[in-house]
Amino acid sequence: MLRRRLNRLCGGDEKRVDSRTIYVGHRPCPDTEAFIPSKFCDNRIVSSKYTVWNFLPKNLFEQFRRIANFYFLIIFLVQVIVDTPTSPVTSGLPLFFVITVTAIKQGYEDCLRHKADNEVNKYLVTVLEDGRSVKKESEKIKVGDVVEVVEDETFPCDLILLQSSREDGTCFVTTASLDGESNHKTHYTVPDTEKDLQALTATIECEQPQPDLYKFVGRMHIYKPEQEPAVRSLGPENLLLKGATLKNTKKIYGVAVYTGMETKMALNYQGKSQKRSAVEKSINAFLLVYLCILISKAVVCTTLKYVWQSKEGQDEPWYNQKTQKEKDTNMYLKMFTDFLSFMVLFNFIIPVSMYVTVEMQKFLGSFFITWDKDFFDPEIQEGALVNTSDLNEELGQVEYVFTDKTGTLTQNNMEFIECCIDGFQYKHRDTWSEVDGFTVTDGPVNKLQQKAGQEKEELFLRALCLCHTVQVKEAGSEEVLTDQVDGIDEMRPQLEEERGFIASSPDEIALVKGAMKYGFTFLGLESKSMKIKNRENNIEEYKLLHVLNFDPVRRRMSVIVQTKSGETLLFCKGADSSIFPRVKPEEVDRIRMHVERNATEGYRTLCVAFKQLSAEEYAVADTGLREARLALQDREEKLIAVYNQVETGMSLIGATAVEDRLQEEAAETMEALQGAGMKVWVLTGDKMETAKSTCYACRLFQRGTELLELTLRTLEDERLKREEKLRELLQEYHRKAVQDAPPVKAGVTRSWSTANQDYGFIIDGATLSIVMNPQHEVDASQYKSLFLQICQNCTAVLCCRMAPLQKAQIVKMVKTSKGSPITLSIGDGANDVSMILEAHVGIGIKGKEGRQAVRNSDYAIPKLKHLKKLLLAHGHLYYVRIAHLVQYFFYKNLCFILPQFLYQFFCGYSQQPLYDAAYLTMYNICFTSMPILAYSLLEQHISIEILLDNATLYREIANNAMLRWRPFLYWTLLGIFQGLLFFFGVRFLFSNPALQDNGQVFGNWSYGTIVFTVLVFTVTLKLALDTRHWTWINHFVIWGSLAFYVFFSFFWGGIIWPFLKQQRLYFVFANMLSSVSAWLVIIILIILSLLPEILLVVLRKPRGPHSRQVYLSLPFPFWILPFYHIHPILCYSP
Amino acid sequence: MKNEGEASEQPDNTAFTQQQLPAWQPILSAGIVIPGFLIIGLAFLGIGIGLFLTSQTIQVLEMDYTGVEKDSPCFQCTIQSVQNCTCEVTFSLSALFTGPVFFYYGLSNYFQNFRKYGVSKDYYQLTGDTQYFKSPRDVCFPYSHDSKNNPIVPCGAIANSMFNDTFELYQIINGTKKKVPLDGKGISWWTDFNIKYRNPSSVNGSFASAFDGTVKPINWPKAAYELDLTDPNNNGFLNQDFLVWMRRAALPQFRKLYRRITEGDYAGGLPAGNYSLTVHYNYPVLSFDGRKKLVFSNVSWMGGKNDFLGIAYLVVGSLCVVMSVVMLIVYAKFKFSDDDDA
C-alpha cells in the first residue's frame, strides 16, 4: 500500500504514459518542441515506515488494525466509560504493555532503517554539472544527471552506462546485493556516444520503472549538429542497477534513468506477502467460538438479571437502594450497559496474553532452527536461515512437497562425462594422454568403437568452446590477464587447469571444461572476439557477432561467429527436443540412441548443431536481430521470432552428456518424506528421461511403481487429436489409479497398504498447459479434477519440462484443491522462486544458483538432507507445541472465567467479580504464562531421534490433528468440567462459612481466593501432566510459578497498600491457609479435576503398529501409553 | 528477521541450543498409576472418615425467628408499626452442648455480594482519616449524605445496613432466668480489628467529638461512637459486630458470628435444660423475602459442621480404590494378550 502511494507520488501523472523521456545532462534537444523538464521523484530511498511526527498515530493505527488489539481496546474503552465491575487497569495494563513493547520494537527497527536510509541518501557522489564535477549528496541526484562512479563503489541509482574507463567500453559489475550472484557481469556502454560527455546531446526514451531486474528496454537518440539523430537500442546490458557494485573498472559515467524509489532495487524491496499458517486459522476459528461463548454468557446473565429483578423486592432491597440517577436511566440503556459490564467481566476468556505468548513462542522457537548444528554446512560455513517465524508449525503439517530437481535433488555440480560425435561415443578417461588427445581409446568400453573424422571432432569441440556465455575469471589483477592473453605461448599448462570460469549455468562450465580436456581451451572474450587454443596450441580467434541467448521456452542458445577466414558460422546447443526438429532427420537417428541412453543413465544431455551462414543469410539475420533489439514494444517476442528463423536447417554434429550428482542423502530424505505421508512431486525444467532417472535414483519411483505417463509422446496418436487422446488417457489413468484402487482409509492405513500397486505419474509442461487451458473452457475443470485425483493417488509425481510459472501453477492448483492441503516448495534457483512464494511453506537451498531462492524463502537450509530433520523433528515438535499452547490457553481461560460466570447466579447478577482485580490481571500474565511458554519451547513428547527414525510418526499430526474440532471440544469440555468443579466444590464448602477452628467466618474474597488457588494449581499441574520432557527449565518454571503465586498472594495480602482504595484481600490468603478445611478442599478439588485426565490416558490402549513400535523401545514394557498429546478420542479422526 | 551474519557463524553447540538438555521423561505406566491410585484412594478414605466423624460430633442448633408463621414467637414483630419489638424464643437441650459454643445469626436471600453494595464504603473513613468524614467518597452514594446534606460516617450501604437485632440468652432453671454471659470479643478477624480498621483519634479527649459535623447512618439507631455503651473500646469502627458485618458474605445465604459462650458456668458448654432467648427484633427482612435465624454450634479443627468435605473425600477415595482395582484387572488381562501378540 505504501509502495503504491509512493509510486503515485513519484510517478505523478506520467504514470499513464508508457515511456519516459530523459534529457542527458538536462540539455535540451534540438528537435523536441520544448524542453519540459518532467518531474521524477528524487533519489531518496525511504525504507522507513515512520517519521518522528507520525510515529505515534501511525503505529497505533497499525497496531489497532489487528482484530485482537482492537477488541481489547474496545473492552478497555467500555471499562473507562461504563461503570463496570473491574477497573480499566485490569485490561488496560496488559494492553498497554503489549502495545508499548510492540511500538518500541517497531520504533527501534524503524530507527535502524532510518539510519540505513541516511547512510545511502547522504552518501557523497560525483555529478557532472556544466563540465565540472560536483560532489552531491546521493539523495539529490535527479533523473538526467550524469554521475561518476569509481571502482568498488555502488551505483547510487539506475544508470545508463555512457562511458567507461576500460578501452572496450565495458565495465564489470557484481550484483551480489541484489540477487546474490557474485560473478562479475559485463555491461556495455551505449555504442557511438561522444567521448566528450559535455558535448553529448541525447535523449533517452525508456519504459516506466518496473521491478524485473533483468528486463529493460529503451532507446537513445543522439543528436549531433547537422546530422540525423542516431538511435541506439538500450537493453539490460546497458543498465547499471542501484545497489550493484562496480568492479575491475576504474571509473564510469552514466546517466540516471531511475532514481530513488523507482529504482529496480527499491521496486524489488518489498515485504513478502504474508503467509498465514493453518494454526492461525484454527486460532481464529476457536476465537470466534469463544467470542460466541462470551457473548452468550453476557446475554444469559443480562436476561436472567432482568427476569430475577422483576420479582418483588429483589431489584432494590432497602439495604441497597439505587441512586436517583440510576432510577431515571432508561431501562434499555441500563440493559445495554449491563450487557457491556458482563462482557467486561468475562472478557478474560479471550486473553491478550495468548497473542503475546504465541508470538514469543514463534519468535524464540525459530531460533532453535538457526541454532541447530545439524543444519550447519561446513562447506559454505552457514547454517539454516529463518526468514519468517510465522510458519514454524506449518512445517509439521506438510502434505505435498514440491521439489526442484537441479540443485535440489541433485548437486548441480556438473561433470562432463562423455560425448557423442557424429554417432560415435567418446568417453572421457582419466588416463588419456595429452599427445594423442582424446582419440586414444585404450579402455575396453571403446574397444569396438570407431571414431568420427578428425574434422568432425574438431568442429564439435570448437562448437563447445564457442557456443556459451562463459567468462574467464580474472584472477586477481588485470596484469595477469593481459599476460595470459599476450604471452599465450609461454603459458604453462598448470595455469590452464586452474583457470576459473564463471557462467550463469554450471552446464556451460562443464562443457567448456570438457572441451578443455579434449584439447580445446577457451581463453576468453576480448572486445567481441573469442580466443580458443586448439590441440596444436595455436590460438584461434573468432569474432563474436551475435549471441542468441538461452531461454527456457526455446531451450537452446546459439552464437554467430566469424572465423578469421571470413566464414560466418552459427553454433547452437540445446535440448534434444528443441534441436532435433531443426536438423536433418537422418543425422538425428545416429545420435538419438546415445542421447536417450545417456538420459536414462541420469545424465543431462545437450545436442550441438551448426550451420554455415552465407553472407546474404547473415545480412538478413543481422538486420532482423538488430531491429528486434531496438524494438520498444514486445521486444522479447520479436527476438524469439528472429531466433527461431535463424536457427533452422542446421546440421547435428554431436551430443554431450553431463552428470549431475545426487545430493547427499537425497534418496533417504525422499524416502523419509514419503514415509511421513507426504507426497513428493518433482517439478523440473529438465527433460523427462533425465528427470525420471533422477527419480529412480532418489527412490521416488521404485521398481514396482507403475508409471502413468502423460507427455507429448504418449499423446501422439494417428487416430485422435491431442486433446481427445488426453481425455482418453486421463480417464484411463483415473480408472486405474483412483477407481480400481482399493478404497483407502484415511490416515495411517495408507502407509500400510504396501501390497497395493504403487503408481507414479509423469506429465510434461506442454501437456500440462493443455490440461490447464484446454480448447474448450468446459473441459478445464474436468481435466483438472481428473488430473488432481490421479496425482493424489500416486506416490510420486514428476512434472518435467516445466517453466517457472508452471511450477507455481501446479503448486497453486494443489493448494486450492479439496481439503486445501499444506504445500511445501523447495528449490535453489531463481526459477523456483515463483513456486517458493506460492506454496504455504517455501524453502530455499543455499545452492550454487545464487541467492534468490533463499531470499524469497521462508526457511533456507544448506542441503536437501536437512529437510528431513526440519520437517520430521522441528516441524513435528513445533506443531505439537503450538497446538498444545493454543488449546491450553483457551482451556485455562475457560475454567478461569466459568466460576466467575457461575458466581453471577449467586450474587443477583450484579457483576460482582469472584476474584480480586490483582488476580484477574495477573492470572494470564504471571501465574500461568511461563509454564506454557517453557512447554511450548522445550517440549519433546517424543525425542528427536525417535522422530527421525520413525517417519510415520509425522502422520499422527497430519491434517491439523490437534487443532480440529474434536480436540477443541475435548479441551473445552475439560475446561467446563473443571470450572464447574472449582465453583461448586467451594460453594458446598461455603454452605457453612465458619471454616476456622475459632468459629470466625469467611467472606466473599476468601471464596474467590480458594477458587483461584485451586484454579492456578490445577491448571499448572495439568500442564505438568502433559509435559513429557522435563528439563530443569520446566521444573523451574512450573514449580516457580506456583511458588510465585503463593508468595505473591502473601505479599499482596500482607501489606496495606497505600494506593488501594479498599484492602479487600488483606490477610485473606493467610487466613485461608490457617483453615484446615480450605486446605482439604483445595487438595481434593485439584486431584478430582485431574483424575479424569489420568484415567483417560491410562485406560487407552495404543492403536496402530507404529505406536507400539515406538513405545516398545522405551524402558516400560507396559501397554499403557504415556500422556500423549493427542487425546484418545481425538486421534486419527478422518 | 534475523541477519545473515549471525547465521554464517557456526551455531553454539550447547545442550540448550541443540534441544538436548537433559530431561526427565516421566511415563505414567500401570506400575505407577495403579499403586498411586490405591495410595491416594486409601489416604482419601482415611481423611474422609476422619472428616465425617468429626463433622458428626459437631452439635448444631438452628432456629428461624423471622416470624413468618402466625404462631411463631416473633410474628408480632413483623408488623411494621411495632417499635422496639422484643420477642422470646425458647428451646431446650436434652444433652450438654459442648463448649465453647458459638452463637451465629444467619440471613438468607440477603445479597451482601451485590457489586454496588460491596463497594459502597469508604476505606479512608474506616481507617480513621477524618478528612474523609467531611466528604465521603462517591461510591457511598446514596448513603453518603443525609437529606440535610450532612456527611454520613461511616458512609455506604454496608455500614448502613448493619445487622442490629440483639439477643440475650437465659437458661431457665426452675422457672428463673439465669443469664448466660455472651462474649463479644474475638468474633472478628484479628487483622480487621488490629490493623485494617482504625478509629479516628479523639479530639480534646472525647472520642465522640471526632465525629463532629457528621451524622450517623440513616438506619442506625445510635451513632458509631456509641455502639457499645458498656465497653468504650468496642465503639466506632472497631466495634466487633460492625467488623463482622463489614466482611461481606460470599453467598446470599450466610451466617455471621454473633457471640461466643466461653465464660462462667457455661465455659464447658450449655448444659441440658430449657433456655430462653430474648430477641430485640429490629432488622427487617420480609420486604425482600429474607429469613433470619439463630445458630448455636460448636466447632472442631475443621471449623463448623459441614458434611460435604467428609463425603467428598469418602466418594473420591473409594472411586480411586475402585479404579485401581479395575485397572489392575484390565492390566492383567491386556498384559497377557500383549504377550500373545509379541
Coordinates of N, CA and C in Angstrom, one line a residue, chain A residues 378-471:
Chain A
P378 N 29.6 -27.3 6.7 CA 30.9 -26.8 6.8 C 31.4 -26.2 5.5
E379 N 30.9 -26.7 4.4 CA 31.3 -26.3 3.1 C 31.1 -24.8 2.9
I380 N 29.9 -24.3 3.2 CA 29.6 -22.9 3.0 C 29.6 -22.2 4.3
Q381 N 30.0 -22.8 5.3 CA 30.1 -22.2 6.6 C 28.8 -21.5 7.0
E382 N 27.7 -22.1 6.8 CA 26.4 -21.5 7.1 C 25.5 -22.5 7.7
G383 N 24.6 -22.1 8.5 CA 23.5 -23.0 9.0 C 22.2 -22.6 8.3
A384 N 21.1 -23.0 9.0 CA 19.8 -22.7 8.4 C 19.5 -21.2 8.7
L385 N 18.6 -20.7 7.9 CA 18.2 -19.3 8.0 C 16.7 -19.3 8.1
V386 N 16.2 -18.5 9.0 CA 14.8 -18.4 9.2 C 14.4 -17.0 8.8
N387 N 13.6 -16.9 7.7 CA 13.2 -15.6 7.2 C 11.8 -15.2 7.9
T388 N 11.1 -16.2 8.2 CA 9.8 -15.9 8.9 C 9.6 -16.9 10.0
S389 N 9.1 -16.4 11.2 CA 8.9 -17.4 12.2 C 7.4 -17.7 12.3
D390 N 6.7 -17.2 11.4 CA 5.2 -17.4 11.5 C 4.8 -18.8 11.1
L391 N 5.7 -19.5 10.4 CA 5.3 -20.8 9.8 C 5.9 -22.0 10.4
N392 N 6.5 -21.8 11.6 CA 7.2 -22.9 12.2 C 6.3 -24.2 12.3
E393 N 5.1 -24.0 12.7 CA 4.3 -25.1 13.0 C 3.8 -25.7 11.6
E394 N 3.8 -24.9 10.6 CA 3.4 -25.4 9.3 C 4.3 -26.5 8.8
L395 N 5.5 -26.4 9.3 CA 6.5 -27.5 8.9 C 6.0 -28.8 9.4
G396 N 5.2 -28.9 10.3 CA 4.7 -30.2 10.8 C 3.4 -30.6 10.1
Q397 N 3.0 -29.9 9.2 CA 1.7 -30.2 8.6 C 1.8 -30.4 7.1
V398 N 3.0 -30.5 6.6 CA 3.1 -30.6 5.1 C 2.6 -31.9 4.6
E399 N 1.8 -31.7 3.5 CA 1.2 -32.9 2.8 C 1.8 -33.1 1.4
Y400 N 2.2 -32.0 0.8 CA 2.7 -32.1 -0.5 C 4.1 -31.4 -0.5
V401 N 5.1 -32.1 -1.1 CA 6.4 -31.5 -1.2 C 6.7 -31.3 -2.7
F402 N 6.9 -30.1 -3.1 CA 7.3 -29.8 -4.5 C 8.8 -29.5 -4.5
T403 N 9.5 -30.4 -5.2 CA 10.9 -30.1 -5.2 C 11.4 -29.9 -6.6
D404 N 12.4 -29.0 -6.6 CA 13.1 -28.8 -7.9 C 14.0 -30.0 -8.0
K405 N 14.5 -30.2 -9.2 CA 15.4 -31.3 -9.4 C 16.9 -30.8 -9.3
T406 N 17.2 -29.9 -10.3 CA 18.6 -29.5 -10.4 C 19.0 -28.6 -9.2
G407 N 20.0 -29.0 -8.6 CA 20.5 -28.2 -7.4 C 19.8 -28.5 -6.2
T408 N 18.7 -29.2 -6.2 CA 18.0 -29.6 -5.0 C 18.1 -31.1 -4.8
L409 N 17.5 -31.8 -5.7 CA 17.7 -33.3 -5.6 C 19.2 -33.6 -6.0
T410 N 19.6 -32.9 -7.0 CA 21.0 -33.1 -7.5 C 21.9 -32.0 -7.1
Q411 N 23.2 -32.2 -7.2 CA 24.1 -31.2 -6.6 C 24.3 -30.0 -7.5
N412 N 23.9 -30.1 -8.7 CA 24.2 -29.0 -9.6 C 25.7 -28.8 -9.8
N413 N 26.4 -29.9 -9.6 CA 27.9 -29.9 -9.7 C 28.2 -30.7 -11.0
M414 N 28.3 -30.0 -12.1 CA 28.2 -30.8 -13.3 C 29.6 -31.3 -13.7
E415 N 29.5 -32.5 -14.2 CA 30.8 -33.1 -14.7 C 30.6 -33.6 -16.1
F416 N 31.5 -33.3 -16.9 CA 31.4 -33.8 -18.3 C 31.7 -35.3 -18.3
I417 N 30.8 -36.0 -18.8 CA 31.0 -37.5 -18.7 C 31.4 -38.0 -20.1
E418 N 30.6 -37.8 -21.1 CA 31.0 -38.3 -22.4 C 30.3 -37.4 -23.4
C419 N 30.8 -37.7 -24.7 CA 30.1 -37.0 -25.7 C 29.9 -38.0 -26.9
C420 N 29.2 -37.5 -27.8 CA 28.9 -38.4 -29.0 C 29.1 -37.5 -30.2
I421 N 30.0 -37.9 -31.0 CA 30.3 -37.0 -32.2 C 29.9 -37.8 -33.4
D422 N 29.0 -37.3 -34.1 CA 28.6 -38.0 -35.4 C 28.2 -39.4 -35.1
G423 N 27.6 -39.7 -34.0 CA 27.2 -41.0 -33.7 C 28.2 -41.9 -33.1
F424 N 29.4 -41.4 -32.8 CA 30.4 -42.2 -32.2 C 30.6 -41.8 -30.7
Q425 N 30.7 -42.7 -29.8 CA 30.8 -42.4 -28.4 C 32.2 -42.1 -28.0
Y426 N 32.4 -41.0 -27.3 CA 33.7 -40.7 -26.7 C 33.5 -40.6 -25.2
K427 N 34.2 -41.5 -24.6 CA 34.0 -41.5 -23.1 C 35.4 -41.0 -22.6
H428 N 35.3 -40.0 -21.8 CA 36.5 -39.4 -21.3 C 37.1 -40.3 -20.2
R429 N 38.3 -40.6 -20.4 CA 39.0 -41.5 -19.4 C 40.1 -40.6 -18.7
D430 N 40.3 -40.9 -17.5 CA 41.4 -40.2 -16.8 C 42.7 -40.4 -17.4
T431 N 42.9 -41.5 -18.1 CA 44.2 -41.9 -18.5 C 44.6 -41.4 -19.8
W432 N 43.7 -40.5 -20.4 CA 44.1 -40.1 -21.7 C 45.4 -39.3 -21.7
S433 N 46.1 -39.6 -22.8 CA 47.4 -38.9 -22.8 C 47.3 -37.6 -23.7
E434 N 48.0 -36.7 -23.3 CA 47.9 -35.4 -23.9 C 48.3 -35.4 -25.4
V435 N 49.2 -36.3 -25.7 CA 49.7 -36.3 -27.0 C 48.7 -36.8 -28.0
D436 N 48.0 -37.9 -27.6 CA 47.1 -38.4 -28.6 C 45.7 -37.8 -28.5
G437 N 45.6 -37.0 -27.4 CA 44.3 -36.3 -27.3 C 43.3 -37.3 -27.0
F438 N 42.1 -37.0 -27.3 CA 41.0 -37.9 -26.8 C 40.7 -39.0 -27.8
T439 N 41.5 -39.1 -28.8 CA 41.3 -40.2 -29.7 C 41.8 -41.5 -29.2
V440 N 42.6 -41.4 -28.1 CA 43.1 -42.7 -27.5 C 41.9 -43.4 -26.9
T441 N 41.8 -44.7 -27.3 CA 40.7 -45.5 -26.8 C 41.2 -46.8 -26.3
D442 N 42.0 -46.7 -25.2 CA 42.6 -47.9 -24.7 C 41.7 -48.7 -23.8
G443 N 40.6 -48.1 -23.4 CA 39.7 -48.8 -22.5 C 38.8 -49.8 -23.2
P444 N 38.3 -50.8 -22.5 CA 37.5 -51.8 -23.2 C 36.2 -51.2 -23.7
V445 N 35.8 -50.2 -23.0 CA 34.5 -49.6 -23.4 C 34.5 -49.2 -24.9
N446 N 35.6 -48.6 -25.2 CA 35.6 -48.1 -26.6 C 36.3 -49.0 -27.6
K447 N 36.5 -50.2 -27.1 CA 37.2 -51.1 -28.0 C 36.6 -51.2 -29.4
L448 N 35.3 -51.3 -29.3 CA 34.6 -51.6 -30.6 C 34.3 -50.4 -31.4
Q449 N 34.7 -49.3 -30.8 CA 34.3 -48.0 -31.4 C 35.2 -47.5 -32.5
Q450 N 34.5 -47.0 -33.4 CA 35.3 -46.3 -34.4 C 35.2 -44.8 -34.1
K451 N 36.0 -44.1 -34.8 CA 36.0 -42.6 -34.5 C 35.4 -41.8 -35.6
A452 N 34.9 -40.7 -35.2 CA 34.5 -39.8 -36.3 C 35.7 -39.2 -36.9
G453 N 35.5 -38.6 -38.0 CA 36.6 -38.0 -38.7 C 37.2 -36.9 -37.9
Q454 N 38.4 -36.6 -38.1 CA 39.2 -35.6 -37.4 C 38.5 -34.3 -37.5
E455 N 38.0 -34.0 -38.7 CA 37.3 -32.7 -38.9 C 36.1 -32.5 -38.1
K456 N 35.3 -33.6 -38.0 CA 34.1 -33.5 -37.3 C 34.3 -33.3 -35.8
E457 N 35.4 -34.1 -35.3 CA 35.8 -33.9 -33.9 C 36.1 -32.5 -33.6
E458 N 36.9 -31.9 -34.4 CA 37.4 -30.6 -34.1 C 36.2 -29.6 -34.2
L459 N 35.4 -29.8 -35.2 CA 34.2 -28.9 -35.3 C 33.4 -28.9 -34.1
F460 N 33.2 -30.1 -33.6 CA 32.4 -30.3 -32.4 C 33.0 -29.6 -31.2
L461 N 34.3 -29.8 -31.0 CA 35.0 -29.2 -29.9 C 35.0 -27.7 -30.0
R462 N 35.2 -27.2 -31.2 CA 35.1 -25.8 -31.4 C 33.7 -25.2 -31.0
A463 N 32.8 -26.0 -31.4 CA 31.4 -25.6 -31.0 C 31.2 -25.5 -29.5
L464 N 31.8 -26.5 -28.8 CA 31.7 -26.5 -27.4 C 32.4 -25.3 -26.8
C465 N 33.5 -24.9 -27.4 CA 34.3 -23.8 -26.9 C 33.7 -22.5 -27.2
L466 N 32.9 -22.4 -28.3 CA 32.4 -21.1 -28.7 C 30.9 -20.8 -28.3
C467 N 30.2 -21.9 -28.2 CA 28.8 -21.7 -28.0 C 28.4 -21.7 -26.5
H468 N 28.7 -20.5 -25.9 CA 28.4 -20.4 -24.5 C 28.4 -18.9 -24.1
T469 N 28.2 -18.6 -22.9 CA 28.3 -17.3 -22.4 C 29.3 -17.3 -21.2
V470 N 30.2 -18.2 -21.2 CA 31.1 -18.3 -20.0 C 32.1 -17.2 -20.0
Q471 N 32.4 -16.7 -18.8 CA 33.5 -15.7 -18.7 C 34.7 -16.4 -18.0

